[in-house]
């Protein structure tokens, strides 16, 4: 979501609306908010601002030089634009500045630039605008400069030309002229190298005679100093800041005498943008290249850090009358974990203790807008954009658009008329937007116009075709797409009613134009120039109400071919054609005269002036040599009628500045007899926005000078209210008969939950009066909401959510629950909330829950949170399932090392710390490419083929994913022996997988020394935990052609040999020098059962009986417990199934075995491992602090 709206102090130019949306943002539902409170043009942007001269859809001629125009607006210094009624202003922008914003330009000047053909204008860090000066030397001067209705003898204008000698290579120029009876003009020219991305040369020029002559100021700022930007204080225009290029040095030069002298101060950071205070002349904010925000209270001499990690162009000074402290700063700042917050603090006292967070939660990046009475933010939610507004610094409330608008993008166009004007791109729109108007508080929005056209600009941006006419409130012009055609519509009551424009009755030659509504009408191009010194395609001025000059065409739809210039003198009711070609238009003498110059694609030396609102035009020469006009600066002071033309005679010439004193074209000053009254009307209807307005205007054709400003509105009389003074209220839609009816999704009988028994509420009639409409009586009472008593009603529409909109929370974190009730008496309704962990709270009424209900969970799990709203008439309930998670530290995959083909095997993943129901397991089994997903830590699987198979498990909990992998040998049959070791091995057992693998290889090597068995058929697996135990597997040969019986006999023979060697202590290995470990064959106890005396036959008998009993035990377990041969055994422990820790899966009963109860269970082993990890200092992350409880399960 983006916004531009409002108004800058000292600026009075009409508000021109311009939405600039980066094209790629259409792919996302997320939007960002930008705002500009400075008028003409108002522009809205999603991404980096890249504005250019309008070129679509006509073909652009070849360019010998590209002109980069940079301009800054009053009071702001990062990129902004606008032309003041009193002064010409502009803005320049840093490379990384994301968006233009309101009140963010320092000087009132433009920056022009010329670049060679091989340069890419978009690379310029400091430029906002791209215009193009077309082939200077290839055009021939056409003496037929334009066509007016009448030409008279050409009076002589007083003019003088000054060339900025030595700057022919410079491709940028920043021009500043205060225009308030000051004779000083400052020009900063510079050579911007696009290859290295910086300024390499600069020259500062100063004139004290309105531009007749200029003095080079390089010696006063330092002959080797390279300057990059020029700024002016908006509240004291004698104070000027000039920044040096940081590639050479980072400094600021300060002047308090309109640039006559400078003081240099070093900076420790690189300034990307500046924001001056609207009232305090010495206060400024500076944004640095490393996203830090600084403040100065002595006009840039010293700077103090306010906050780090601030979003570009998302910082604002306080608004007078709303914020208590004049030095309060609103900003959007980033937290260390990457979230974004709305922060406020005082400029010179912004420590952590002094910071405030008006919105208790995180917001979307680039969404904070502080503008007029409103503050806007966007909250991160899944799938849908959610917008909040604060009116006059009250609590934030979610904005209400029609239920199924589902915005992909939202821009706030303006807020300066006591309501919010927004443009919304809905879910089913791609290149159009819908316009919405809010109530006074900015909460409830209703539709004003659908499918407003967008136009793609040079930088790939899109501009919304919407224009707010200056000087007449409630009057808008828009281009709407309808049935694959684009047509121009006009409204006089803020979008309540729209109509087509009536085309002129005759063309320039007096021939009749047969254009009948609605099949044919006048269509206008509504793009305002990015360069404030070129007029764009439409122009109005608040000091000349009712006069609209625009480029357009006549026909069934908007076209960019066969266009002409049209003018209306009666606020769009009737139109006349004034030129057959496009011209730049300016208002002179407080709007009393019009001046026209051809578009800058061809050189010219003439201008046209009209004193009768475009009916007659007089041609004047301003130069003896045709000039490519890059811009015109119109002096706004009351005493001097001066214009300055900027341009080049050719692409190789220096900058030419032509000063024109147009006072000589006036014969005298105007007197009272030179004025007449004019009644504003809409197709003969005198009541516009609820009142009859009478303006005073100069009589057309009187060649007199207005001089000082005079009152424009002579009188304004309120009208009787009628239906067109009311728009549809929220939840209502206008039907074909003109009446407002409830939308299908809206329940008009719904009463706010804040309405309590004994109180009154306003029951909507489906209508609301257009904001700022001044009508009285009439149908006002009929359409105005009626006061009624709050009814008794049971609770209905109970909704339970978390404050951040998520259904997950970290263990130990503070979870805030929000309870919302659509209907019911909030003061008489009891609220109960059961957190699902054995605790619950109860509130006597809903008002106690407005700030949210906070709770801390002390265990991980999935909790059923239930809310109950109840009063004497009924109840309503709702449920939320909250996942409370704790990060997983360790996962261990428990599986047999060898299994039998086509026999089911159980595999278990054990996690540390242990939690149930909040962990997701992803199993990759065998050669499967897709995982098996379970919520249980155990899974059964049957391997269909022999060979080595890999099993991988991934465990996901919260934002953590851990993995463990095991290799399993799958055979038709095998033999295995359980091994134990002399106790000294336990002293060196760190119980980690790597150690077990290395020891397993050593054991295998020791066994091979006492048996003649192939190495690849021998497998040793060391079990986790202590005492150290292992299992020895004897695998059959891969080639089974000799027969299974013979292979079994071979394995039996080898097994007997190895058992004999183990019983005789012949298998041993050296763990480290001096430490020898003996390997034993595990008998009924973990102690070695070895009798080396052959005469003791009782030992042999005992071993034989042991084998028999062991075989019988295994058979019973197989038969009645798992019914799966030689698979892991399960036992009931604490009413839960826990896997026994075993890897042995044998085939024959003749080998001595013991029951698995002699070994630790998997749970015991994991507890041992956890104890060992704690001893080694690898404790549970959730136990690192006392405040966070253990990660236990529920």
XYZ file of N, CA, C and O in Angstrom, residues 188-323:
544
model
N 23.608 25.048 -9.647
C 24.692 24.087 -9.443
C 24.726 23.161 -10.657
O 23.791 22.404 -10.893
N 25.786 23.272 -11.453
C 25.962 22.357 -12.586
C 27.003 21.318 -12.207
O 27.932 21.593 -11.442
N 26.843 20.117 -12.771
C 27.764 19.050 -12.395
C 27.871 18.039 -13.524
O 26.958 17.883 -14.339
N 28.986 17.357 -13.532
C 29.231 16.280 -14.495
C 29.084 14.968 -13.747
O 29.876 14.644 -12.874
N 28.052 14.231 -14.118
C 27.792 12.948 -13.475
C 28.323 11.847 -14.373
O 27.914 11.721 -15.530
N 29.256 11.062 -13.827
C 29.840 9.950 -14.576
C 29.020 8.694 -14.301
O 29.020 8.154 -13.202
N 28.312 8.227 -15.336
C 27.436 7.074 -15.152
C 28.213 5.775 -14.985
O 27.689 4.791 -14.471
N 29.446 5.758 -15.425
C 30.235 4.532 -15.319
C 30.673 4.272 -13.885
O 30.706 3.125 -13.432
N 31.015 5.334 -13.173
C 31.442 5.154 -11.785
C 30.337 5.542 -10.810
O 30.452 5.305 -9.615
N 29.257 6.146 -11.311
C 28.113 6.451 -10.471
C 28.318 7.576 -9.498
O 27.804 7.528 -8.386
N 29.049 8.608 -9.884
C 29.265 9.733 -8.981
C 29.547 10.999 -9.793
O 29.779 10.948 -10.999
N 29.518 12.107 -9.071
C 29.812 13.409 -9.678
C 31.317 13.615 -9.679
O 31.988 13.412 -8.666
N 31.845 14.026 -10.828
C 33.297 14.237 -10.928
C 33.680 15.712 -11.027
O 34.808 16.061 -10.712
N 32.753 16.555 -11.496
C 33.014 17.991 -11.570
C 31.748 18.733 -11.180
O 30.644 18.219 -11.342
N 31.913 19.963 -10.687
C 30.744 20.777 -10.356
C 31.135 22.249 -10.387
O 32.301 22.604 -10.189
N 30.129 23.081 -10.653
C 30.304 24.533 -10.623
C 29.077 25.147 -9.984
O 27.942 24.788 -10.323
N 29.285 26.057 -9.042
C 28.198 26.767 -8.388
C 28.149 28.190 -8.922
O 29.141 28.922 -8.866
N 26.997 28.595 -9.463
C 26.783 29.932 -10.012
C 25.776 30.672 -9.147
O 24.842 30.073 -8.623
N 25.958 32.004 -9.058
C 25.036 32.819 -8.266
C 24.754 34.123 -8.993
O 25.668 34.783 -9.502
N 23.479 34.476 -9.076
C 23.053 35.740 -9.677
C 22.338 36.565 -8.629
O 21.565 36.028 -7.830
N 22.581 37.879 -8.627
C 21.908 38.794 -7.696
C 21.035 39.795 -8.429
O 20.528 40.731 -7.814
N 20.851 39.594 -9.753
C 20.044 40.528 -10.545
C 18.987 39.783 -11.354
O 18.804 40.046 -12.538
N 18.340 38.822 -10.716
C 17.262 38.047 -11.332
C 17.717 37.240 -12.540
O 16.923 36.891 -13.393
N 19.011 36.947 -12.641
C 19.491 36.094 -13.709
C 20.091 36.814 -14.893
O 20.392 36.171 -15.907
N 20.273 38.119 -14.804
C 20.919 38.816 -15.922
C 22.381 38.410 -16.027
O 22.892 38.179 -17.121
N 23.078 38.321 -14.899
C 24.472 37.886 -14.871
C 24.653 36.889 -13.737
O 23.879 36.870 -12.769
N 25.712 36.053 -13.849
C 26.006 35.032 -12.846
C 27.477 35.086 -12.483
O 28.338 35.377 -13.330
N 27.771 34.794 -11.229
C 29.140 34.745 -10.723
C 29.489 33.320 -10.353
O 28.707 32.620 -9.711
N 30.688 32.864 -10.770
C 31.160 31.543 -10.399
C 31.604 31.559 -8.942
O 32.414 32.393 -8.547
N 31.092 30.607 -8.127
C 31.314 30.630 -6.687
C 32.282 29.552 -6.222
O 32.426 29.330 -5.018
N 32.964 28.868 -7.125
C 33.824 27.747 -6.730
C 34.906 28.156 -5.747
O 35.291 27.397 -4.864
N 35.428 29.373 -5.908
C 36.490 29.809 -4.997
C 35.980 29.961 -3.565
O 36.743 29.781 -2.609
N 34.715 30.257 -3.415
C 34.170 30.473 -2.073
C 33.776 29.175 -1.384
O 33.632 29.142 -0.159
N 33.585 28.121 -2.166
C 33.256 26.828 -1.551
C 34.447 25.890 -1.557
O 34.391 24.806 -0.982
N 35.516 26.287 -2.226
C 36.685 25.429 -2.360
C 36.827 25.003 -3.803
O 35.958 24.306 -4.345
N 37.901 25.409 -4.441
C 38.067 25.182 -5.879
C 38.066 23.701 -6.234
O 37.671 23.324 -7.332
N 38.515 22.842 -5.312
C 38.567 21.412 -5.596
C 37.392 20.643 -4.991
O 37.334 19.421 -5.099
N 36.485 21.372 -4.380
C 35.325 20.721 -3.770
C 34.318 20.337 -4.845
O 33.937 21.158 -5.681
N 33.890 19.089 -4.820
C 32.879 18.605 -5.766
C 31.538 18.564 -5.036
O 31.384 17.863 -4.047
N 30.588 19.337 -5.542
C 29.270 19.453 -4.915
C 28.269 18.541 -5.614
O 28.349 18.319 -6.823
N 27.315 18.033 -4.826
C 26.328 17.116 -5.415
C 24.907 17.636 -5.334
O 24.151 17.491 -6.287
N 24.491 18.267 -4.220
C 23.108 18.697 -4.078
C 23.011 20.032 -3.350
O 23.855 20.373 -2.523
N 21.941 20.725 -3.668
C 21.686 22.049 -3.119
C 20.301 22.044 -2.483
O 19.321 21.637 -3.106
N 20.210 22.476 -1.220
C 18.945 22.470 -0.499
C 18.699 23.844 0.123
O 19.642 24.560 0.431
N 17.424 24.152 0.333
C 17.061 25.424 0.944
C 16.122 25.169 2.098
O 15.290 24.254 2.055
N 16.242 25.942 3.144
C 15.355 25.818 4.295
C 13.978 26.341 3.908
O 13.860 27.471 3.420
N 12.910 25.579 4.112
C 11.583 26.033 3.670
C 11.024 27.181 4.496
O 10.179 27.918 4.021
N 11.483 27.325 5.741
C 10.940 28.378 6.590
C 11.835 29.613 6.655
O 11.432 30.626 7.214
N 13.025 29.525 6.103
C 13.915 30.694 5.997
C 14.771 30.493 4.755
O 15.794 29.809 4.794
N 14.359 31.100 3.661
C 14.981 30.816 2.385
C 16.371 31.423 2.242
O 17.040 31.173 1.237
N 16.803 32.175 3.207
C 18.172 32.664 3.173
C 19.168 31.585 3.588
O 20.363 31.688 3.304
N 18.672 30.539 4.236
C 19.544 29.469 4.705
C 19.596 28.363 3.653
O 18.563 27.866 3.214
N 20.822 27.975 3.306
C 21.033 27.015 2.224
C 22.040 25.976 2.682
O 23.007 26.287 3.379
N 21.796 24.718 2.288
C 22.736 23.623 2.498
C 23.197 23.108 1.149
O 22.378 22.924 0.245
N 24.495 22.854 1.031
C 25.052 22.234 -0.166
C 25.865 21.023 0.290
O 26.715 21.145 1.176
N 25.598 19.875 -0.297
C 26.306 18.651 0.059
C 27.425 18.385 -0.932
O 27.262 18.590 -2.147
N 28.543 17.917 -0.431
C 29.643 17.509 -1.304
C 29.422 16.070 -1.747
O 28.665 15.325 -1.134
N 30.089 15.692 -2.826
C 29.981 14.323 -3.285
C 30.809 13.425 -2.366
O 31.996 13.667 -2.156
N 30.206 12.374 -1.811
C 30.903 11.560 -0.817
C 32.060 10.752 -1.383
O 32.873 10.233 -0.620
N 32.142 10.622 -2.717
C 33.274 9.920 -3.303
C 34.578 10.672 -3.053
O 35.660 10.088 -3.062
N 34.469 11.979 -2.844
C 35.653 12.803 -2.593
C 35.760 13.178 -1.117
O 36.815 13.064 -0.507
N 34.667 13.651 -0.545
C 34.618 13.962 0.880
C 33.147 14.054 1.282
O 32.278 14.328 0.460
N 32.893 13.822 2.558
C 31.528 13.914 3.063
C 31.445 15.140 3.959
O 31.882 15.122 5.106
N 30.890 16.208 3.384
C 30.796 17.476 4.101
C 29.506 18.175 3.706
O 28.856 17.831 2.717
N 29.147 19.166 4.505
C 28.015 20.023 4.193
C 28.485 21.468 4.282
O 29.229 21.838 5.186
N 28.097 22.261 3.272
C 28.404 23.690 3.268
C 27.129 24.442 3.601
O 26.083 24.212 2.977
N 27.214 25.351 4.574
C 26.042 26.041 5.090
C 26.181 27.529 4.832
O 27.232 28.135 5.080
N 25.088 28.102 4.326
C 25.046 29.544 4.077
C 23.813 30.122 4.742
O 22.737 29.513 4.714
N 23.969 31.292 5.333
C 22.849 32.005 5.949
C 22.552 33.309 5.244
O 21.749 34.111 5.725
N 23.204 33.552 4.106
C 23.017 34.812 3.375
C 22.714 34.565 1.902
O 23.280 35.210 1.023
N 21.855 33.610 1.627
C 21.420 33.273 0.271
C 22.580 32.875 -0.630
O 22.604 33.170 -1.818
N 23.540 32.183 -0.058
C 24.620 31.631 -0.851
C 25.773 32.552 -1.116
O 26.654 32.225 -1.925
N 25.841 33.691 -0.430
C 26.963 34.605 -0.655
C 28.238 34.081 -0.007
O 29.340 34.277 -0.540
N 28.148 33.398 1.117
C 29.304 32.842 1.807
C 28.903 31.508 2.416
O 27.714 31.248 2.663
N 29.927 30.659 2.678
C 29.663 29.301 3.146
C 30.630 28.920 4.248
O 31.768 29.392 4.300
N 30.138 28.034 5.135
C 30.964 27.396 6.147
C 30.889 25.886 5.934
O 29.805 25.340 5.731
N 32.049 25.227 5.962
C 32.088 23.792 5.704
C 32.175 23.025 7.016
O 32.950 23.365 7.912
N 31.365 21.926 7.112
C 31.363 21.062 8.286
C 31.481 19.620 7.805
O 30.776 19.194 6.879
N 32.372 18.880 8.462
C 32.586 17.485 8.091
C 31.417 16.621 8.577
O 30.849 16.871 9.639
N 31.093 15.601 7.801
C 30.074 14.635 8.170
C 30.702 13.262 8.325
O 31.642 12.919 7.605
N 30.172 12.500 9.249
C 30.662 11.127 9.451
C 29.801 10.107 8.717
O 29.997 8.912 8.866
N 28.862 10.582 7.931
C 27.979 9.678 7.189
C 27.647 10.321 5.848
O 27.880 11.518 5.635
N 27.086 9.530 4.973
C 26.727 9.961 3.631
C 25.214 10.207 3.599
O 24.426 9.300 3.812
N 24.820 11.454 3.342
C 23.416 11.837 3.374
C 22.716 11.378 2.094
O 23.119 11.751 0.988
N 21.683 10.577 2.266
C 20.835 10.197 1.134
C 19.638 11.115 0.988
O 19.201 11.392 -0.132
N 19.067 11.577 2.095
C 17.906 12.452 2.031
C 17.822 13.288 3.289
O 18.355 12.914 4.339
N 17.148 14.422 3.163
C 16.956 15.345 4.279
C 15.471 15.634 4.433
O 14.711 15.627 3.461
N 15.068 15.906 5.675
C 13.698 16.304 5.958
C 13.748 17.458 6.939
O 14.115 17.288 8.099
N 13.376 18.663 6.465
C 13.371 19.832 7.326
C 12.084 19.871 8.141
O 11.037 19.384 7.721
N 12.187 20.482 9.306
C 11.016 20.635 10.168
C 10.062 21.651 9.549
O 10.500 22.642 8.960
N 8.758 21.442 9.669
C 7.820 22.353 9.003
C 7.773 23.753 9.604
O 7.308 24.682 8.931
N 8.236 23.914 10.855
C 8.185 25.254 11.465
C 9.521 25.725 12.009
O 9.806 26.925 11.985
N 10.343 24.825 12.495
C 11.626 25.206 13.087
C 12.706 25.209 11.998
O 13.049 24.168 11.452
N 13.257 26.381 11.701
C 14.148 26.522 10.554
C 15.489 25.813 10.722
O 16.134 25.470 9.727
N 15.919 25.558 11.965
C 17.222 24.938 12.173
C 17.140 23.425 12.401
O 18.158 22.769 12.569
N 15.943 22.865 12.413
C 15.789 21.443 12.689
C 15.710 20.666 11.380
O 14.993 21.052 10.447
N 16.432 19.545 11.344
C 16.421 18.709 10.140
C 16.721 17.264 10.514
O 17.411 16.987 11.505
N 16.201 16.346 9.724
C 16.519 14.931 9.821
C 17.319 14.530 8.593
O 17.031 14.982 7.482
N 18.323 13.685 8.798
C 19.150 13.202 7.690
C 19.168 11.690 7.709
O 19.361 11.065 8.759
N 18.981 11.120 6.541
C 18.999 9.662 6.391
C 20.279 9.264 5.675
O 20.612 9.821 4.621
N 21.009 8.303 6.233
C 22.328 7.961 5.729
C 22.287 6.731 4.832
O 21.291 6.004 4.778
N 23.408 6.486 4.163
C 23.509 5.355 3.240
C 23.428 4.015 3.960
O 23.089 3.007 3.359
N 23.744 3.990 5.259
C 23.692 2.737 6.015
C 22.432 2.647 6.879
O 22.425 2.014 7.925
N 21.351 3.306 6.438
C 20.019 3.203 7.040
C 19.953 3.744 8.459
O 19.154 3.284 9.268
N 20.755 4.740 8.753
C 20.689 5.392 10.055
C 20.028 6.759 9.914
O 20.169 7.424 8.896
N 19.306 7.153 10.959
C 18.610 8.431 10.956
C 19.261 9.355 11.981
O 19.458 8.975 13.140
N 19.597 10.569 11.534
C 20.256 11.557 12.381
C 19.378 12.803 12.483
O 18.537 13.062 11.619
N 19.592 13.585 13.545
C 18.874 14.846 13.715
C 19.866 15.962 14.004
O 20.925 15.741 14.609
N 19.495 17.155 13.560
C 20.296 18.347 13.833
C 19.356 19.465 14.252
O 18.267 19.624 13.682
N 19.775 20.228 15.247
C 18.980 21.373 15.699
C 19.721 22.679 15.458
O 19.300 23.726 15.966
N 20.819 22.631 14.699
C 21.582 23.851 14.388
C 21.870 23.935 12.886
O 22.950 24.321 12.466
N 20.907 23.513 12.098
C 20.968 23.585 10.639
C 22.193 22.854 10.081
O 22.935 23.367 9.261
N 22.394 21.648 10.553
C 23.373 20.761 9.957
C 24.789 20.900 10.439
O 25.682 20.218 9.914
N 25.036 21.719 11.442
C 26.409 21.857 11.927
C 26.836 20.654 12.775
O 27.968 20.206 12.698
N 25.913 20.126 13.579
C 26.167 18.930 14.374
C 24.971 17.996 14.226
O 23.828 18.439 14.150
N 25.295 16.687 14.214
C 24.256 15.681 14.013
C 24.308 14.647 15.133
O 25.396 14.291 15.596
N 23.141 14.182 15.540
C 23.031 13.174 16.586
C 22.234 11.989 16.051
O 21.186 12.159 15.421
N 22.737 10.783 16.337
C 22.068 9.570 15.871
C 20.742 9.384 16.608
O 20.675 9.459 17.828
N 19.676 9.137 15.834
C 18.363 8.863 16.416
C 18.127 7.364 16.510
O 17.812 6.827 17.567
N 18.281 6.667 15.384
C 17.951 5.244 15.355
C 18.685 4.600 14.190
O 18.924 5.228 13.155
N 19.050 3.341 14.370
C 19.651 2.561 13.294
C 18.581 1.717 12.602
O 17.500 1.490 13.144
N 18.905 1.259 11.409
C 18.028 0.352 10.652
C 16.625 0.939 10.470
O 15.618 0.332 10.812
N 16.583 2.146 9.940
C 15.318 2.821 9.640
C 15.000 2.606 8.163
O 15.883 2.671 7.306
N 13.742 2.350 7.855
C 13.325 2.144 6.473
C 13.456 3.445 5.696
O 13.066 4.508 6.196
N 13.983 3.416 4.476
C 14.115 4.648 3.682
C 12.781 5.354 3.503
O 11.754 4.720 3.236
N 12.792 6.680 3.688
C 11.630 7.539 3.473
C 10.452 7.232 4.388
O 9.331 7.648 4.115
N 10.704 6.545 5.491
C 9.656 6.247 6.451
C 9.962 6.902 7.781
O 9.985 6.258 8.825
N 10.221 8.207 7.743
C 10.419 8.981 8.965
C 9.759 10.338 8.761
O 9.759 10.888 7.662
N 9.172 10.873 9.839
C 8.340 12.061 9.742
C 8.524 12.928 10.978
O 8.687 12.412 12.095
N 8.469 14.235 10.769
C 8.402 15.158 11.897
C 6.985 15.140 12.469
O 6.040 14.692 11.830
N 6.860 15.690 13.663
C 5.560 15.771 14.320
C 4.620 16.669 13.525
O 5.041 17.536 12.760
N 3.335 16.438 13.708
C 2.299 17.251 13.071
C 1.756 18.212 14.117
O 1.295 17.796 15.184
N 1.811 19.489 13.803
C 1.366 20.510 14.754
C -0.109 20.326 15.088
O -0.942 20.110 14.214
N -0.408 20.412 16.387
C -1.780 20.275 16.840
C -2.178 18.855 17.172
O -3.220 18.638 17.795
N -1.372 17.871 16.753
C -1.678 16.470 17.030
C -0.645 15.840 17.957
O -1.001 15.106 18.879
N 0.627 16.092 17.699
C 1.692 15.567 18.545
C 2.046 16.595 19.612
O 2.156 17.795 19.332
